[in-house]
Coordinates of C-alpha atoms and ligand atoms in Angstrom, one line a residue:
M1 CA -1.3 25.2 34.6
T2 CA -1.7 24.8 30.8
Q3 CA -0.8 28.2 29.2
Q4 CA -3.1 29.8 26.7
A5 CA -2.2 28.8 23.1
P6 CA -1.0 31.5 20.7
S7 CA -3.8 32.7 18.4
S8 CA -1.6 32.4 15.3
V9 CA 1.3 30.1 14.4
D10 CA 3.0 28.7 11.4
A11 CA 2.2 25.1 12.4
V12 CA -0.1 23.3 14.7
I13 CA 1.1 19.8 15.6
V14 CA -1.4 17.4 17.1
G15 CA 0.1 14.9 19.5
A16 CA 3.2 14.9 21.6
G17 CA 4.3 11.3 21.0
F18 CA 7.5 10.5 19.2
G19 CA 6.1 11.9 15.9
G20 CA 4.9 15.2 17.4
M21 CA 8.1 15.7 19.4
Y22 CA 10.4 15.3 16.5
M23 CA 8.2 17.3 14.2
L24 CA 8.3 20.2 16.6
H25 CA 12.1 20.0 16.8
R26 CA 12.5 20.0 13.0
L27 CA 10.1 22.8 12.4
R28 CA 11.6 25.0 15.1
K29 CA 15.0 24.5 13.4
L30 CA 13.4 25.8 10.2
G31 CA 12.4 28.9 12.0
L32 CA 8.6 28.2 12.2
S33 CA 6.5 29.1 15.1
C34 CA 4.6 26.0 16.4
V35 CA 2.2 24.8 19.0
V36 CA 1.7 21.2 19.9
F37 CA -1.6 20.1 21.4
E38 CA -1.7 16.9 23.5
S39 CA -4.6 15.4 25.4
G40 CA -2.3 13.7 28.0
T41 CA -0.5 15.5 30.8
G42 CA 2.9 14.7 29.3
V43 CA 4.9 13.6 26.2
G44 CA 5.3 10.0 25.0
G45 CA 2.1 9.2 23.1
T46 CA 1.6 5.4 23.1
W47 CA 4.1 5.0 25.9
Y48 CA 2.3 7.6 28.0
W49 CA -1.1 5.9 27.7
N50 CA -0.3 2.2 27.6
R51 CA 0.9 1.6 31.2
Y52 CA -0.6 -1.8 31.7
P53 CA 1.5 -4.4 33.5
G54 CA 4.1 -5.9 31.3
A55 CA 3.9 -3.2 28.6
R56 CA 7.1 -3.4 26.6
C57 CA 8.2 -2.7 23.1
D58 CA 8.7 -5.6 20.8
V59 CA 11.3 -3.9 18.7
E60 CA 14.7 -3.9 20.3
S61 CA 15.5 -0.6 22.0
M62 CA 18.8 -0.1 20.2
Q63 CA 16.6 0.1 17.1
Y64 CA 13.4 1.6 18.6
S65 CA 14.8 5.0 19.4
Y66 CA 15.5 8.2 17.7
A67 CA 18.4 8.2 15.2
F68 CA 18.5 11.9 14.2
D69 CA 20.8 13.0 17.0
E70 CA 24.1 11.1 17.3
D71 CA 24.9 12.6 20.7
L72 CA 21.5 11.4 22.0
Q73 CA 21.9 7.9 20.7
Q74 CA 25.4 7.6 22.0
S75 CA 24.6 9.0 25.5
W76 CA 21.4 7.2 26.2
S77 CA 21.7 3.7 27.6
W78 CA 18.9 1.1 27.7
S79 CA 18.8 -1.3 30.6
E80 CA 17.2 -4.2 28.7
L81 CA 17.2 -5.5 25.1
F82 CA 13.5 -4.7 24.9
A83 CA 12.7 -1.7 27.1
G84 CA 9.6 -1.7 29.2
Q85 CA 7.1 1.1 29.1
P86 CA 8.5 3.1 32.1
E87 CA 11.9 3.2 30.5
I88 CA 10.6 4.3 27.1
L89 CA 8.6 7.0 28.8
R90 CA 11.7 8.2 30.7
Y91 CA 13.5 8.3 27.3
A92 CA 10.7 10.4 25.8
N93 CA 10.9 12.8 28.7
H94 CA 14.6 12.9 28.5
V95 CA 14.4 14.0 24.8
A96 CA 11.7 16.6 25.6
D97 CA 14.1 18.1 28.3
R98 CA 17.1 17.9 26.1
L99 CA 15.4 19.7 23.2
D100 CA 13.3 22.0 25.5
L101 CA 10.2 20.9 23.7
R102 CA 7.5 21.5 26.4
R103 CA 7.5 25.3 26.1
D104 CA 5.6 24.9 22.8
M105 CA 3.3 22.2 24.0
R106 CA -0.1 22.5 25.5
F107 CA -1.1 19.5 27.5
E108 CA -4.5 18.2 28.6
T109 CA -5.8 19.9 25.4
R110 CA -7.6 17.9 22.8
V111 CA -8.0 19.2 19.2
T112 CA -11.7 18.9 18.4
G113 CA -11.7 20.5 14.9
A114 CA -9.6 22.0 12.1
E115 CA -11.1 23.9 9.2
F116 CA -9.3 25.0 6.0
D117 CA -10.0 28.6 4.8
A118 CA -9.3 28.3 1.1
A119 CA -9.4 32.1 0.7
A120 CA -6.7 32.7 3.2
H121 CA -4.8 29.3 2.8
R122 CA -4.9 28.8 6.6
W123 CA -6.3 26.3 9.0
T124 CA -8.4 27.2 12.0
V125 CA -7.8 24.7 14.7
R126 CA -10.1 24.4 17.7
T127 CA -9.5 22.6 21.0
D128 CA -11.6 21.5 24.0
R129 CA -10.1 24.3 26.0
S130 CA -11.7 26.9 23.6
D131 CA -8.4 27.7 21.9
V132 CA -8.8 28.9 18.3
V133 CA -5.5 28.9 16.5
S134 CA -4.8 30.0 13.0
A135 CA -2.1 28.1 11.3
R136 CA -0.6 27.6 7.8
F137 CA 0.2 24.0 8.4
C138 CA -1.6 21.4 10.4
I139 CA 0.3 18.2 11.2
M140 CA -1.5 15.2 12.6
A141 CA 1.0 13.3 14.7
T142 CA -1.9 11.5 16.3
G143 CA -0.5 7.9 16.3
C144 CA -1.9 4.8 14.7
L145 CA -3.2 3.1 17.8
S146 CA -4.5 6.0 20.0
T147 CA -8.2 5.6 20.1
A148 CA -8.8 2.8 22.6
R149 CA -11.9 0.7 22.0
K150 CA -14.2 -1.2 24.4
P151 CA -16.9 -3.5 23.1
D152 CA -20.4 -2.3 23.8
F153 CA -21.7 -5.3 25.8
P154 CA -25.1 -4.8 27.3
G155 CA -24.8 -3.7 30.9
M156 CA -21.4 -2.0 30.5
D157 CA -22.3 0.4 33.4
L158 CA -23.8 -2.3 35.7
F159 CA -20.5 -3.9 36.8
K160 CA -19.7 -2.7 40.4
G161 CA -16.1 -3.7 40.4
Q162 CA -13.1 -2.0 38.7
T163 CA -12.7 -1.8 34.9
Y164 CA -9.6 -0.9 33.0
H165 CA -8.5 -0.7 29.3
T166 CA -4.9 -1.6 28.6
G167 CA -4.6 1.5 26.4
H168 CA -5.8 3.9 29.2
W169 CA -4.1 2.3 32.3
P170 CA -4.3 4.5 35.4
H171 CA -1.1 6.4 36.0
G172 CA -0.6 5.4 39.6
G173 CA -0.7 1.8 38.7
V174 CA -3.3 -0.8 39.8
D175 CA -3.0 -3.2 42.6
L176 CA -4.6 -6.4 41.4
S177 CA -3.2 -8.6 44.2
G178 CA -5.6 -11.0 45.8
L179 CA -8.4 -10.1 43.2
R180 CA -10.5 -12.2 40.9
V181 CA -9.6 -10.6 37.5
A182 CA -10.9 -11.1 34.0
V183 CA -8.9 -10.2 30.9
I184 CA -10.9 -9.8 27.7
G185 CA -8.8 -10.2 24.6
T186 CA -5.7 -12.0 23.6
G187 CA -3.9 -9.5 21.3
S188 CA -0.3 -8.1 21.9
S189 CA -1.4 -6.1 24.9
A190 CA -3.1 -9.0 26.6
I191 CA -0.3 -11.3 25.8
Q192 CA 2.1 -9.0 27.6
A193 CA -0.2 -8.3 30.5
I194 CA -1.6 -11.8 31.3
P195 CA 1.7 -13.3 32.7
V196 CA 2.2 -10.3 35.0
I197 CA -1.5 -10.1 36.1
A198 CA -1.6 -13.8 36.7
K199 CA 1.2 -13.5 39.2
A200 CA -0.6 -10.8 41.2
A201 CA -4.2 -11.9 41.0
K202 CA -5.9 -14.4 43.2
H203 CA -7.5 -15.8 40.0
L204 CA -7.4 -14.8 36.4
T205 CA -9.9 -15.7 33.7
V206 CA -8.9 -14.9 30.1
F207 CA -11.7 -14.6 27.6
Q208 CA -10.3 -15.4 24.2
R209 CA -12.1 -14.9 20.9
T210 CA -9.2 -15.5 18.6
P211 CA -5.9 -17.1 19.6
N212 CA -2.7 -15.3 18.4
F213 CA 0.7 -16.5 17.3
S214 CA 3.3 -15.3 19.8
I215 CA 7.1 -15.7 19.8
P216 CA 9.2 -15.6 23.0
S217 CA 11.0 -12.3 23.2
R218 CA 14.1 -13.7 25.0
N219 CA 14.4 -10.3 26.6
A220 CA 17.5 -9.9 28.8
A221 CA 19.5 -7.2 30.5
M222 CA 21.6 -5.1 28.1
T223 CA 25.2 -6.0 28.1
Q224 CA 28.0 -3.5 27.5
E225 CA 29.3 -5.6 24.7
Y226 CA 26.0 -5.7 22.9
E227 CA 25.5 -1.9 23.4
H228 CA 29.0 -1.3 22.1
R229 CA 28.4 -3.4 19.0
W230 CA 25.5 -1.0 18.1
K231 CA 27.1 2.2 19.1
S232 CA 30.4 1.6 17.5
N233 CA 28.8 2.2 14.1
Y234 CA 25.4 3.4 14.9
P235 CA 24.9 5.8 11.9
E236 CA 25.8 3.0 9.5
Q237 CA 23.4 0.5 11.2
R238 CA 20.6 3.1 11.3
A239 CA 21.1 3.8 7.6
A240 CA 20.9 0.1 6.8
A241 CA 17.7 -0.3 8.8
R242 CA 16.1 2.5 6.8
M243 CA 16.4 0.5 3.6
T244 CA 15.0 -2.7 4.9
Q245 CA 11.4 -4.0 4.5
S246 CA 10.4 -3.4 8.2
G247 CA 12.9 -0.7 9.3
I248 CA 14.5 -3.3 11.6
L249 CA 17.8 -5.0 11.1
R250 CA 16.9 -8.6 11.7
N251 CA 19.0 -10.7 9.2
P252 CA 16.3 -11.8 6.9
N253 CA 16.9 -15.0 5.0
D254 CA 16.4 -14.4 1.3
F255 CA 15.1 -17.8 0.3
S256 CA 11.8 -19.7 0.3
A257 CA 10.7 -22.1 3.0
L258 CA 10.1 -24.5 0.1
S259 CA 13.7 -24.3 -1.2
V260 CA 15.1 -26.3 1.8
S261 CA 14.7 -29.8 3.1
D262 CA 12.3 -30.5 5.9
E263 CA 15.2 -30.9 8.4
E264 CA 16.8 -27.6 7.3
R265 CA 13.5 -25.8 7.5
L266 CA 12.9 -27.0 11.0
A267 CA 16.4 -26.1 12.1
I268 CA 16.1 -22.6 10.7
L269 CA 12.7 -22.1 12.4
E270 CA 14.2 -23.4 15.6
T271 CA 17.1 -21.0 15.5
R272 CA 14.7 -18.1 15.0
W273 CA 12.5 -19.3 17.8
Q274 CA 15.5 -19.6 20.1
S275 CA 16.8 -16.1 19.2
G276 CA 13.2 -14.8 19.8
G277 CA 11.2 -11.8 18.7
T278 CA 9.6 -10.7 15.4
S279 CA 12.7 -11.8 13.4
F280 CA 10.9 -15.2 13.4
M281 CA 9.0 -13.9 10.4
A282 CA 12.2 -13.2 8.6
A283 CA 13.2 -16.9 8.7
F284 CA 12.2 -17.2 5.0
N285 CA 11.4 -14.7 2.3
D286 CA 7.9 -16.0 1.5
L287 CA 6.2 -16.5 4.8
V288 CA 3.6 -13.9 4.2
T289 CA 3.2 -14.5 0.4
N290 CA 3.1 -18.3 0.1
Q291 CA 0.4 -20.3 2.0
T292 CA 2.4 -23.5 2.0
S293 CA 5.5 -21.8 3.4
N294 CA 3.3 -20.0 6.0
D295 CA 1.7 -23.3 7.0
Y296 CA 5.1 -24.7 7.9
A297 CA 5.9 -21.8 10.2
A298 CA 2.4 -21.7 11.7
E299 CA 2.5 -25.4 12.5
F300 CA 5.9 -25.1 14.0
V301 CA 4.6 -22.4 16.4
R302 CA 1.4 -24.5 17.1
D303 CA 3.7 -27.4 18.1
K304 CA 5.6 -25.2 20.4
I305 CA 2.4 -24.1 22.1
R306 CA 1.3 -27.8 22.4
S307 CA 4.7 -28.6 24.0
M308 CA 4.5 -25.7 26.5
V309 CA 0.8 -25.9 27.7
K310 CA 0.2 -29.0 29.9
D311 CA -3.5 -29.3 29.4
P312 CA -4.1 -30.5 25.8
A313 CA -7.5 -28.9 25.5
T314 CA -6.2 -25.5 26.6
A315 CA -3.2 -25.9 24.3
E316 CA -5.5 -26.6 21.3
L317 CA -7.6 -23.5 22.1
L318 CA -4.4 -21.4 22.3
A319 CA -3.1 -22.7 19.0
P320 CA -4.2 -20.3 16.2
K321 CA -5.7 -22.0 13.2
G322 CA -7.9 -19.4 11.5
H323 CA -5.4 -17.1 10.0
P324 CA -1.9 -17.4 8.4
I325 CA 0.9 -16.6 10.9
G326 CA 2.0 -12.9 10.7
T327 CA -1.1 -11.7 9.0
K328 CA -2.4 -10.4 12.3
R329 CA 0.3 -8.5 14.2
I330 CA 2.7 -11.2 15.4
C331 CA 2.9 -11.0 19.2
V332 CA 6.1 -11.2 21.3
D333 CA 5.9 -12.5 24.9
T334 CA 7.5 -13.5 28.1
D335 CA 6.1 -16.7 29.4
Y336 CA 2.6 -16.2 27.9
F337 CA 1.8 -19.8 27.1
L338 CA 3.4 -21.1 30.3
T339 CA 1.0 -18.9 32.3
Y340 CA -1.8 -21.2 31.4
N341 CA -0.1 -24.0 33.4
R342 CA -0.8 -22.0 36.6
D343 CA -3.5 -23.2 38.9
N344 CA -5.0 -19.7 39.2
V345 CA -5.5 -19.2 35.4
K346 CA -8.4 -20.3 33.3
L347 CA -9.0 -19.8 29.5
V348 CA -12.5 -19.4 28.3
D349 CA -13.2 -19.7 24.6
V350 CA -15.7 -17.1 23.4
S351 CA -15.3 -17.7 19.7
K352 CA -18.6 -19.4 19.3
K353 CA -20.5 -18.1 22.3
P354 CA -19.7 -14.4 22.8
I355 CA -19.7 -12.6 26.1
E356 CA -23.4 -11.8 26.5
A357 CA -23.4 -9.0 29.0
L358 CA -21.6 -7.4 32.0
T359 CA -23.5 -7.9 35.2
E360 CA -23.3 -6.2 38.7
T361 CA -20.8 -8.9 39.8
G362 CA -18.9 -9.8 36.6
L363 CA -20.0 -11.0 33.2
R364 CA -22.2 -13.6 31.6
Q365 CA -21.1 -15.9 28.8
A366 CA -22.7 -19.1 27.5
G367 CA -25.3 -18.8 30.2
I368 CA -22.7 -18.8 33.0
D369 CA -22.3 -16.0 35.4
Y370 CA -18.7 -15.2 36.3
A371 CA -17.8 -13.1 39.3
F372 CA -14.9 -10.7 39.3
D373 CA -13.4 -7.9 41.3
A374 CA -11.8 -6.3 38.2
I375 CA -12.3 -6.6 34.4
V376 CA -9.4 -5.6 32.1
F377 CA -10.4 -4.8 28.5
A378 CA -7.4 -5.6 26.3
T379 CA -9.7 -5.1 23.3
G380 CA -7.6 -2.9 21.1
F381 CA -8.0 0.3 19.1
D382 CA -9.9 2.0 16.3
A383 CA -6.6 1.8 14.5
M384 CA -5.1 4.2 11.9
T385 CA -8.2 6.2 11.0
G386 CA -10.2 6.3 14.3
T387 CA -8.4 9.2 15.8
L388 CA -8.3 11.3 12.7
T389 CA -12.0 10.8 11.7
R390 CA -13.1 11.7 15.3
I391 CA -11.6 15.2 14.8
D392 CA -13.9 17.4 12.8
I393 CA -11.4 18.1 10.0
R394 CA -12.9 20.1 7.1
G395 CA -10.9 20.7 4.0
R396 CA -11.5 22.7 0.9
D397 CA -15.2 23.2 0.2
G398 CA -16.0 22.1 3.8
E399 CA -15.6 18.4 3.0
T400 CA -15.0 16.5 6.2
L401 CA -12.3 13.9 6.5
A402 CA -14.7 11.4 8.0
A403 CA -17.0 11.7 5.0
K404 CA -14.1 11.5 2.5
W405 CA -12.9 8.3 4.2
E406 CA -16.3 6.7 4.7
A407 CA -15.4 3.8 2.4
G408 CA -11.9 3.6 3.8
P409 CA -8.9 5.9 4.0
R410 CA -7.6 7.6 0.9
T411 CA -4.2 9.2 0.9
Y412 CA -1.3 10.0 -1.3
L413 CA 1.7 8.3 0.3
G414 CA 0.0 8.2 3.6
L415 CA 1.3 11.8 4.0
M416 CA -1.6 13.9 2.6
T417 CA -5.1 13.6 1.4
A418 CA -6.6 15.4 -1.6
G419 CA -8.9 18.3 -0.7
F420 CA -7.0 19.0 2.6
P421 CA -4.1 21.4 1.6
N422 CA -1.2 21.8 4.0
L423 CA -2.5 19.0 6.3
F424 CA 0.1 16.4 6.8
M425 CA -0.2 13.0 8.5
I426 CA 2.7 11.4 10.3
T427 CA 2.6 7.6 9.5
G428 CA -0.9 7.9 8.0
P429 CA -2.8 5.1 6.4
G430 CA -1.2 4.2 3.1
S431 CA 2.3 4.4 4.6
P432 CA 4.3 1.5 6.1
S433 CA 3.5 2.8 9.6
V434 CA 2.3 -0.1 11.8
L435 CA 4.1 -2.7 9.6
S436 CA 7.4 -1.1 10.4
N437 CA 9.6 0.1 13.2
M438 CA 7.5 3.1 14.1
I439 CA 10.3 5.4 15.0
V440 CA 12.1 4.8 11.7
S441 CA 8.9 5.6 9.9
I442 CA 8.1 8.6 12.0
E443 CA 11.6 10.1 11.4
Q444 CA 11.2 9.5 7.6
H445 CA 7.8 11.2 7.5
V446 CA 8.9 14.1 9.7
D447 CA 12.0 14.6 7.6
W448 CA 10.0 14.5 4.4
V449 CA 7.4 17.0 5.7
T450 CA 10.1 19.3 6.9
E451 CA 11.9 19.3 3.6
C452 CA 8.6 19.8 1.8
I453 CA 7.8 22.9 3.9
A454 CA 11.4 24.2 3.4
Y455 CA 10.9 23.7 -0.4
L456 CA 7.7 25.8 -0.4
G457 CA 9.5 28.5 1.7
A458 CA 12.5 28.6 -0.6
R459 CA 10.2 29.1 -3.6
Q460 CA 7.8 31.6 -1.9
Q461 CA 5.0 29.1 -2.3
D462 CA 2.2 28.8 0.2
C463 CA 0.3 25.6 -0.3
I464 CA 0.7 22.0 -1.2
E465 CA -2.1 19.6 -1.8
A466 CA -2.3 16.0 -3.0
N467 CA -3.7 15.6 -6.5
R468 CA -6.8 13.3 -6.7
A469 CA -5.4 11.3 -9.6
A470 CA -2.1 10.7 -7.8
E471 CA -4.1 9.7 -4.7
D472 CA -6.3 7.3 -6.6
N473 CA -3.2 5.6 -8.1
W474 CA -1.5 5.4 -4.7
V475 CA -4.6 3.8 -3.1
L476 CA -4.7 1.3 -6.0
H477 CA -1.1 0.5 -5.5
V478 CA -1.4 0.1 -1.7
N479 CA -4.2 -2.4 -2.4
E480 CA -2.4 -4.2 -5.2
V481 CA 0.6 -4.8 -3.1
A482 CA -1.5 -5.9 -0.1
Y483 CA -3.4 -8.4 -2.2
K484 CA -0.2 -10.1 -3.4
T485 CA 0.2 -11.2 0.2
L486 CA -1.7 -13.3 2.6
Y487 CA -2.5 -10.4 4.9
P488 CA -6.0 -9.5 3.6
S489 CA -7.2 -13.0 4.4
A490 CA -7.1 -12.3 8.2
N491 CA -9.7 -10.5 10.2
S492 CA -7.2 -8.1 11.6
W493 CA -7.3 -4.5 12.7
Y494 CA -5.0 -3.8 9.7
M495 CA -8.2 -4.5 7.7
G496 CA -10.5 -2.6 10.1
A497 CA -12.1 -5.9 11.0
N498 CA -12.1 -5.3 14.7
I499 CA -14.6 -2.4 14.5
P500 CA -18.2 -3.3 13.6
G501 CA -19.1 -1.4 10.4
K502 CA -15.6 -0.2 9.5
P503 CA -14.9 -0.7 5.8
R504 CA -12.7 -3.7 5.1
V505 CA -9.7 -2.1 3.5
F506 CA -6.0 -3.0 4.1
M507 CA -4.8 0.3 5.6
P508 CA -1.0 0.2 5.9
Y509 CA 1.4 0.1 3.0
I510 CA 3.2 -3.3 2.7
G511 CA 5.6 -2.4 -0.1
G512 CA 8.5 -2.0 2.5
V513 CA 10.1 0.8 4.3
G514 CA 13.1 1.0 2.0
K515 CA 11.2 1.0 -1.2
Y516 CA 8.6 3.4 0.2
R517 CA 11.4 5.8 1.3
E518 CA 12.8 5.7 -2.3
T519 CA 9.4 6.5 -3.7
C520 CA 8.9 9.5 -1.4
D521 CA 12.4 10.8 -2.0
R522 CA 12.0 10.5 -5.8
I523 CA 8.7 12.3 -5.7
A524 CA 10.3 15.1 -3.7
A525 CA 13.3 15.3 -6.0
E526 CA 11.1 15.6 -9.1
G527 CA 9.5 18.7 -7.5
Y528 CA 6.6 16.9 -5.7
T529 CA 5.0 14.9 -8.5
G530 CA 1.4 14.3 -7.8
F531 CA 1.0 17.3 -5.6
E532 CA -0.4 20.8 -6.6
I533 CA 1.7 23.6 -5.3
S534 CA 0.2 27.1 -5.1
P535 CA 1.5 30.6 -4.3
P536 CA 0.3 32.9 -1.5
V537 CA -3.3 34.0 -1.9
R538 CA -2.6 37.7 -2.8
E539 CA -0.3 36.6 -5.6
A540 CA -2.8 34.0 -6.8
V541 CA -5.5 36.7 -7.1
A542 CA -3.2 39.1 -8.8
A543 CA -2.3 36.5 -11.4
E544 CA -5.9 35.9 -12.3
Ligands
NAP1 P1 -5.7 -6.1 19.4 O1 -4.5 -6.7 18.8 O2 -6.7 -5.5 18.5 O3 -6.4 -7.2 20.3 C1 -7.7 -7.0 20.9 C2 -8.1 -8.3 21.4 O4 -9.4 -8.1 22.0 C3 -8.3 -9.4 20.4 O5 -7.9 -10.6 20.9 C4 -9.8 -9.3 20.1 O6 -10.3 -10.5 19.5 C5 -10.3 -9.1 21.5 N1 -11.7 -8.6 21.4 C6 -12.1 -7.4 20.9 N2 -13.4 -7.3 21.1 C7 -13.8 -8.4 21.7 C8 -15.1 -8.9 22.2 N3 -16.2 -8.2 22.0 N4 -15.1 -10.1 22.8 C9 -14.0 -10.8 23.0 N5 -12.8 -10.4 22.6 C10 -12.7 -9.2 22.0 O7 -5.3 -5.0 20.5 P2 -3.9 -4.9 21.4 O8 -3.6 -6.2 22.0 O9 -4.1 -3.7 22.2 O10 -2.8 -4.6 20.3 C11 -3.0 -3.6 19.3 C12 -1.7 -3.3 18.6 O11 -0.9 -2.5 19.4 C13 -0.8 -4.5 18.4 O12 -1.3 -5.3 17.3 C14 0.5 -3.9 18.2 O13 0.6 -3.3 16.9 C15 0.4 -2.8 19.2 N6 1.0 -3.2 20.4 C16 2.4 -3.4 20.4 C17 3.0 -3.9 21.5 C18 4.5 -4.0 21.5 O14 5.2 -3.4 20.9 N7 4.9 -4.9 22.3 C19 2.3 -4.2 22.7 C20 0.9 -4.0 22.7 C21 0.3 -3.5 21.5 P3 -10.3 -10.7 17.9 O15 -8.9 -11.0 17.5 O16 -11.2 -11.9 17.8 O17 -10.9 -9.5 17.4

């Protein structure tokens, strides 16, 4: 039974993923009363929802884990280099038990609206269970990829078989054995799911609109020696990761792909390919800024695909050509390309002839009717803004967040947005977020918000709000930095390109986790430059 929420708290936290969990822990320590609302039945966020076969983190587990608690990081052991979804979810539950987080969480409860009362300096937060909670702070720990999206093909309701979305996979698992299965999409989720589904299904047809670059993960069982190497100086390694570009220690080479001979370049790329994972993109320091350098790395991966996939026509379809490598989220896989050598797997190119409709028995594309028992939508998310703008958030003067962000998200540091006092975002648009190790960025944001709230408390101040000029400058800066790279040239979800009608704006901040942290710390140390801080309402009235 989900308990009734309290009618008044210091802080409402929305979401019980890694961001919401740590936020609750920090604010409790500060002595604040909190309630966390979570639409799922448990903690874990992304790792609660994305239970599709093969779901796995592509940041190494020794790095994709909380760093704030030395006992926790020393006592927890990961079984593999890259943990699978079930293990990460067990970890999230372990942390929730250890910190006794659930007593302040209300599950199966979705926040539907939040309205700021400028006269009282308080938020009124509403849920789909009719809770109405008054709170001084409202903290959106809603995740960057939490609103799953299915295309709106004609006949979506006609299909009589089973349909699934990778981001909302049934909790009991799905038995696809012996079935004719379709997977629509070839992004990170599909690239992980396809090899596993292919082994179970009688036949698998993959509908690909855009091929993606993918690097083998080289996942393996954790060894004691490797674990010890991390744990023997964990705090120092975590501190070093916080100051990197991506929040991941991955030995970046600080020289251009153009500064070495052809043989050396190939050897370096081969070494990275053999060691596996996203560190491939750290082979040279200009892979996302110099088209020629990028072309070398892209062609290297295309050649690998050609060497792995036996049928040359399928290999060519799988070899990405329309965007620079790394400008759409680089994928990490286990046997993805080799899967297309199986007799029971077929690739269908829908780039020129889109899927026309779902039918009672399957789907129609290019005038051909395909019959399936199950269709898997691996079609992604309304990323970064979708979850926030679907909540009826109303700031000062009743302005809605959805209206304010109509032409694209506007934030100061990805932490706050002008006109919405005391509303914080954890890894919001305009922060490194999805371009980084999410847990590193989550911890940085939660720590910053906690210290900001403590600062207000220590000075008997009530309210903090981003200033519009500071926000305008930050938005400009986020754009300037993005347009120095090759990223904006790709039709990626970073650009909102996967959602029809979504403004084309580069949403995350690409300036780097380390530099961004320094900026946030400096702004706090200067007394929150670019923010307006105001006293409690009674004092404000008395002063007038
Ligand atoms: P995604 O990267 O947005 O991929 C969605 C796929 O669906 C794309 O191939 C897209 O094609 C295709 N698609 C969408 N609409 C379509 C349509 N109407 N017809 C045909 N194809 C269509 O989504 P995702 O794979 O779920 O991944 C999202 C993000 O989640 C990743 O980029 C990553 O950040 C994160 N993630 C991480 C991990 C990990 O840590 N290992 C795993 C999974 C996901 P187009 O490219 O042509 O739009």
